[in-house]
Coordinates of C-alpha atoms and ligand atoms in Angstrom, one line a residue:
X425 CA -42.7 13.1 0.4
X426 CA -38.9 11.9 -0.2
X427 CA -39.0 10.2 -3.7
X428 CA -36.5 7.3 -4.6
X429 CA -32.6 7.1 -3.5
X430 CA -31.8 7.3 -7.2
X431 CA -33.8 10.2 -8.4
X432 CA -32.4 12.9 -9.6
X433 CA -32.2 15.6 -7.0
X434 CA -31.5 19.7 -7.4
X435 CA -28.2 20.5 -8.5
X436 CA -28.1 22.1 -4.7
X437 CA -29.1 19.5 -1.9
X438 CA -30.7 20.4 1.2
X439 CA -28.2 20.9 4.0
X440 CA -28.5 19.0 6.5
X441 CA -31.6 20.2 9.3
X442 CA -31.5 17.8 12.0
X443 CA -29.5 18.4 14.5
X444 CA -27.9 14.9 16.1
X445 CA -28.8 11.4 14.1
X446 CA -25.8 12.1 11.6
X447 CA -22.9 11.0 10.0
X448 CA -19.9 13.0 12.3
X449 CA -17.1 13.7 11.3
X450 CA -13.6 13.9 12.8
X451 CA -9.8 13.7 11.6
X452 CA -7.2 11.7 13.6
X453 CA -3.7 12.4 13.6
X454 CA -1.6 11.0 10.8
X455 CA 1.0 8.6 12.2
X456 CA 3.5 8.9 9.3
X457 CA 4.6 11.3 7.2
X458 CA 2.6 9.8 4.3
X459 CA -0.7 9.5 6.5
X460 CA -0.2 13.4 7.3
X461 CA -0.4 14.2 3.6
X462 CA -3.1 12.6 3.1
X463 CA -4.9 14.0 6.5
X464 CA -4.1 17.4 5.1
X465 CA -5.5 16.5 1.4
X466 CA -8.9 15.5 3.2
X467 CA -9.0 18.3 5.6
X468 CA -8.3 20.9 3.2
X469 CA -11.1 19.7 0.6
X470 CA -13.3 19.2 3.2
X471 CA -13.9 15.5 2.1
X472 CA -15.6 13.4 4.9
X473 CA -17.7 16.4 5.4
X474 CA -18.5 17.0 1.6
X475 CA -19.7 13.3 2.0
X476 CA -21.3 13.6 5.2
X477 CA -23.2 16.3 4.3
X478 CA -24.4 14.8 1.6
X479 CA -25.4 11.3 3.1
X480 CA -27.3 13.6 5.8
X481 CA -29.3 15.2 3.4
X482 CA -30.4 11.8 2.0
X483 CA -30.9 9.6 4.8
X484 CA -32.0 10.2 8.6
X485 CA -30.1 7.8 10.6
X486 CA -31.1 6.4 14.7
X487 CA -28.1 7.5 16.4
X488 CA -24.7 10.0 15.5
X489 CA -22.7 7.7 13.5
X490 CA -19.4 8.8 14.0
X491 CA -17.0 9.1 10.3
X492 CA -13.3 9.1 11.2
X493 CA -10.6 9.6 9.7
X494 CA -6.9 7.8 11.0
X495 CA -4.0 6.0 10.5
X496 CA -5.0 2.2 10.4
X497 CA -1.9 0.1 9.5
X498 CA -3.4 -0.8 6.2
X499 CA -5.3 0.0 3.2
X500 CA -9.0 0.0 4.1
X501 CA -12.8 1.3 4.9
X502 CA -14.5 -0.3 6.9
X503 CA -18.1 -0.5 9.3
X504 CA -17.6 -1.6 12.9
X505 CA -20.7 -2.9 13.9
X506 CA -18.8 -2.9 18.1
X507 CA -18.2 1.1 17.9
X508 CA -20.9 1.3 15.3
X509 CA -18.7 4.0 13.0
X510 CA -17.3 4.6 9.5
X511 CA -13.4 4.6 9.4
X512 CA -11.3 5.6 6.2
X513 CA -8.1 5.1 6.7
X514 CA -5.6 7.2 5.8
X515 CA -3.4 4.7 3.7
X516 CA -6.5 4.4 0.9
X517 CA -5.4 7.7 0.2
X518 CA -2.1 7.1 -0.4
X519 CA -2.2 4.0 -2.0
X520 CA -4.8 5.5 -4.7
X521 CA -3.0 8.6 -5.1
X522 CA -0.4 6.9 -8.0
X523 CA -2.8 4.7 -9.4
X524 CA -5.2 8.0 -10.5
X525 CA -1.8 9.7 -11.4
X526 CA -1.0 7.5 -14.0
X527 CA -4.8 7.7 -15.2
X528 CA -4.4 11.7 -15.5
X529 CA -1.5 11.9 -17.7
X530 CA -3.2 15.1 -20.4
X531 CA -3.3 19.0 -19.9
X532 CA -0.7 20.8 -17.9
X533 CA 0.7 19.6 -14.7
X534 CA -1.5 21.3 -12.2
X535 CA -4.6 20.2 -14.8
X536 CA -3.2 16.5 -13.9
X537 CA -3.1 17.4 -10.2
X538 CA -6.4 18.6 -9.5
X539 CA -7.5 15.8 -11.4
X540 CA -6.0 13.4 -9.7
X541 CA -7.4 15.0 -6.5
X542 CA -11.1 15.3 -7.4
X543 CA -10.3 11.3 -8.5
X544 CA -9.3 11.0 -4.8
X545 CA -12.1 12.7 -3.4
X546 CA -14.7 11.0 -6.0
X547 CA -13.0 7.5 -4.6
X548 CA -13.3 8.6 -1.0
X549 CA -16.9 9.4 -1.4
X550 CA -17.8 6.0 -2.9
X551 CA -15.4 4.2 -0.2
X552 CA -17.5 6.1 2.6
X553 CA -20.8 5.7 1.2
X554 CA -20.4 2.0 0.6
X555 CA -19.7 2.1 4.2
X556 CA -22.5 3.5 5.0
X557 CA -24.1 0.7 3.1
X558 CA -23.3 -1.7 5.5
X559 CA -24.1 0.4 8.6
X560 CA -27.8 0.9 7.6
X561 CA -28.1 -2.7 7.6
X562 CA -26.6 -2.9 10.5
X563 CA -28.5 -0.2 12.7
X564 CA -31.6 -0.4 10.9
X565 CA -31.2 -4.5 10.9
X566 CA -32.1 -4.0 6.7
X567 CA -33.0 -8.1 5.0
X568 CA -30.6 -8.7 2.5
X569 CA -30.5 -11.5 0.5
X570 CA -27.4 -12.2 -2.1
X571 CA -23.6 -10.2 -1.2
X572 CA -24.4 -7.3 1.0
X573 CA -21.4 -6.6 -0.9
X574 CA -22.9 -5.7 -4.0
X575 CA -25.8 -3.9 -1.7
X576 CA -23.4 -1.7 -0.4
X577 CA -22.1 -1.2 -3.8
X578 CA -25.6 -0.6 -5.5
X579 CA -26.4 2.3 -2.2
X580 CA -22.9 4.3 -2.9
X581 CA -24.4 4.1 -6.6
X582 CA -27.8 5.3 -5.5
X583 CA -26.4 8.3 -3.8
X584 CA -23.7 9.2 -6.0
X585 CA -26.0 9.1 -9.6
X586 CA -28.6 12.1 -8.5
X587 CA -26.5 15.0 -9.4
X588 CA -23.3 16.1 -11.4
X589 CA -21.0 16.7 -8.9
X590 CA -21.7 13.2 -7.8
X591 CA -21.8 11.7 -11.1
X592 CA -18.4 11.9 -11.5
X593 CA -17.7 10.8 -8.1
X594 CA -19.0 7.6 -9.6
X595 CA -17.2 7.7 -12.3
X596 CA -13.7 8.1 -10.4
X597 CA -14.9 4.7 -8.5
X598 CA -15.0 2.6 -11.5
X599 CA -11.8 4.1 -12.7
X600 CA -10.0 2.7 -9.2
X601 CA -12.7 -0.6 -9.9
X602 CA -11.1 -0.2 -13.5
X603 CA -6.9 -0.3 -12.3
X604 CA -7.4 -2.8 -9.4
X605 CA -8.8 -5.1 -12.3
X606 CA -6.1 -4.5 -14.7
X607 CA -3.7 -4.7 -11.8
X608 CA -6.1 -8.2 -11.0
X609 CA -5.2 -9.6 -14.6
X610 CA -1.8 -9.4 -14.2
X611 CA -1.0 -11.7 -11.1
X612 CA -2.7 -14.5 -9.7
X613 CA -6.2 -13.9 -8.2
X614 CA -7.1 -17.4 -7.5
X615 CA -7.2 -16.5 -3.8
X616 CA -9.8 -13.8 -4.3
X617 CA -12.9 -16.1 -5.3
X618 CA -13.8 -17.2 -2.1
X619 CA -13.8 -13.4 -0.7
X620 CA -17.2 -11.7 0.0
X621 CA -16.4 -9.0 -2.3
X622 CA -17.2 -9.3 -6.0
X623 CA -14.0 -9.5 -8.4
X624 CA -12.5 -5.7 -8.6
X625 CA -13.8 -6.6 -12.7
X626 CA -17.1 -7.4 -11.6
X627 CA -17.3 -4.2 -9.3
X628 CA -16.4 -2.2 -12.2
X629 CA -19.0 -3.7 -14.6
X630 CA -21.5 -3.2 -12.1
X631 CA -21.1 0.3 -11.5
X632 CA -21.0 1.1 -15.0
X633 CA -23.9 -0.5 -15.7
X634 CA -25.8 0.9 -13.0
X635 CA -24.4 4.1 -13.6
X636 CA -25.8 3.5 -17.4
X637 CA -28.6 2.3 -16.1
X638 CA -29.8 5.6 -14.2
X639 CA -29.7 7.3 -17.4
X640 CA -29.3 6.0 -20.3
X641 CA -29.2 8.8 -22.7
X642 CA -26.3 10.7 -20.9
X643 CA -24.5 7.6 -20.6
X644 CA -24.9 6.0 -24.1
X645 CA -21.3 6.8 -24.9
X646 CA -19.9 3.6 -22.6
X647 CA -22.0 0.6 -24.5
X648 CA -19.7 -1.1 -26.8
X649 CA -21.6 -1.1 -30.4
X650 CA -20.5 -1.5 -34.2
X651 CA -20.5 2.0 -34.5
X652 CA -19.0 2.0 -31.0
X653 CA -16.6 -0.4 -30.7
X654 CA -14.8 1.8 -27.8
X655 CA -17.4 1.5 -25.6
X656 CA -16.7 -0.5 -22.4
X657 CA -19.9 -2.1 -21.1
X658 CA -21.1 -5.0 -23.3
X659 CA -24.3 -4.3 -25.4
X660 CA -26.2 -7.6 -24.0
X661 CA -25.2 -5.9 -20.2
X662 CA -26.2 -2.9 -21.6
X663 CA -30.2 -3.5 -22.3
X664 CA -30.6 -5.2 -18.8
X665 CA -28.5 -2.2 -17.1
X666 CA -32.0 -0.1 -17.3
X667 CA -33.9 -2.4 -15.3
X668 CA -31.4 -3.5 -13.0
X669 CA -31.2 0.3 -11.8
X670 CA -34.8 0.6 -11.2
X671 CA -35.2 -2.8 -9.3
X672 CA -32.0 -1.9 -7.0
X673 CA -33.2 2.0 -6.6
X674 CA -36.8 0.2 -5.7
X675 CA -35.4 -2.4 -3.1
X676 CA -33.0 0.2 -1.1
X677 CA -35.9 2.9 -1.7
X678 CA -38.3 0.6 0.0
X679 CA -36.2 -0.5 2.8
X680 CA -34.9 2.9 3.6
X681 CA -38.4 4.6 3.1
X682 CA -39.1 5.7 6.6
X683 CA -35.5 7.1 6.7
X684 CA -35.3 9.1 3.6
X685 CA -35.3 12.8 3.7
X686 CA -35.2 13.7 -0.2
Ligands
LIG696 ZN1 -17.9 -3.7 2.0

């Protein structure tokens, strides 16, 4: 029996064992030179299939879902419920590339480069599985009540907190979550409190605290006490974070429960 989205799983998961019913992936064609890079970045690491390996070995889905990478004209990742598919677009990579950059600024240059890089794929992972997110609702016609926002938020989180490797896919999220809200405080965000999305700060307290909340122990280094005052995540978030993991882990857990695999 498959036990919850957010439990820990072997350091090795499954492979995938059904044929068909999957996340699929396929890169398009960069159209500019910038898009290109990026293509080759993904392609190379093997990025939308690290992810859609892993998604497959989680969750059984009612048709191929196809995962494409392409050019879009703009920064984005996005679930079209027409063509029912994931796309990440090419230009997320490249407009996240400098913002981790200036994040990994110790250790010798190609230290700072393959950081930045696993940043980008930890990002890419989050990006697609929050994707994903909204699909399931969409094909498996999920109830959601509140943001399917923050639902789609809460599932990346669920699939990303089970092992190591994805642990720190997590973590690169809320450090993109962590510059889009420093880069929020500087100008004028009035416009953005009508969008669906939660505030970039919001999305990075969240995570944090649901990535505190999946284990405490290892994570007790981010609450902000006396004796830690460098902490990030607010003590009084902090002692709710616990049960705000379990209740999200039980809600997605119980509406994906026929479709779970492990
Ligand atoms: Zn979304």
């Amino acid at each position: 029996m498959p036990g919850t989205l957010g439990s820990p799983l072997p350091e090795r998961c499954p492979t995938a064992s059904r044929p068909g019913l999957e996340l699929v992936v396929t890169y398009e064609a960069g159209a500019t030179q910038e898009d290109q890079q990026a293509q080759q970045f993904l392609q190379t690491n093997e990025v939308l299939e690290g992810v859609a390996a892993h998604a497959n070995s989680r969750i059984a889905l009612p048709h191929d879902i196809p995962l494409t990478g392409r050019s879009c004209g703009e920064v984005n990742a996005f679930w079209d419920p027409k063509t029912q598919s994931i796309t990440l677009c090419y230009e997320l990579i490249s407009q996240f590339a400098p913002v981790f950059s200036a994040q990994n600024t110790t250790g010798t240059e190609a230290q700072q480069t393959r950081a930045t890089e696993d940043d980008l794929i930890g990002f890419t992972n989050s990006s697609v599985l929050h994707e994903l997110g909204h699909g399931l609702i969409d094909v498996y016609g999920l109830a959601t009540t509140g943001k399917e926002e923050d639902a789609a938020d809460q599932l990346a989180t669920l699939l990303l907190v089970g092992d190591s490797l994805h642990r720190e896919y997590a973590v690169s999220a809320i450090d993109a979550w962590g510059a889009l809200a420093a880069a929020d405080q500087q100008g004028d965000i009035s416009g953005k409190f009508s969008d669906e999305h939660s505030l970039s700060a919001q999305r990075f307290y969240n995570e944090i605290c649901w990535l505190y909340g999946s284990d405490p122990s290892s994570f007790q280094g981010v609450v902000q006490t006396a004796e830690n005052p460098d902490g990030v995540l607010p003590e009084t978030r902090a002692a709710r974070c616990p049960a705000e993991f379990e209740q999200m882990n039980d809600a997605w857990s119980t509406l994906l429960q026929s479709y779970l695999k492990s």
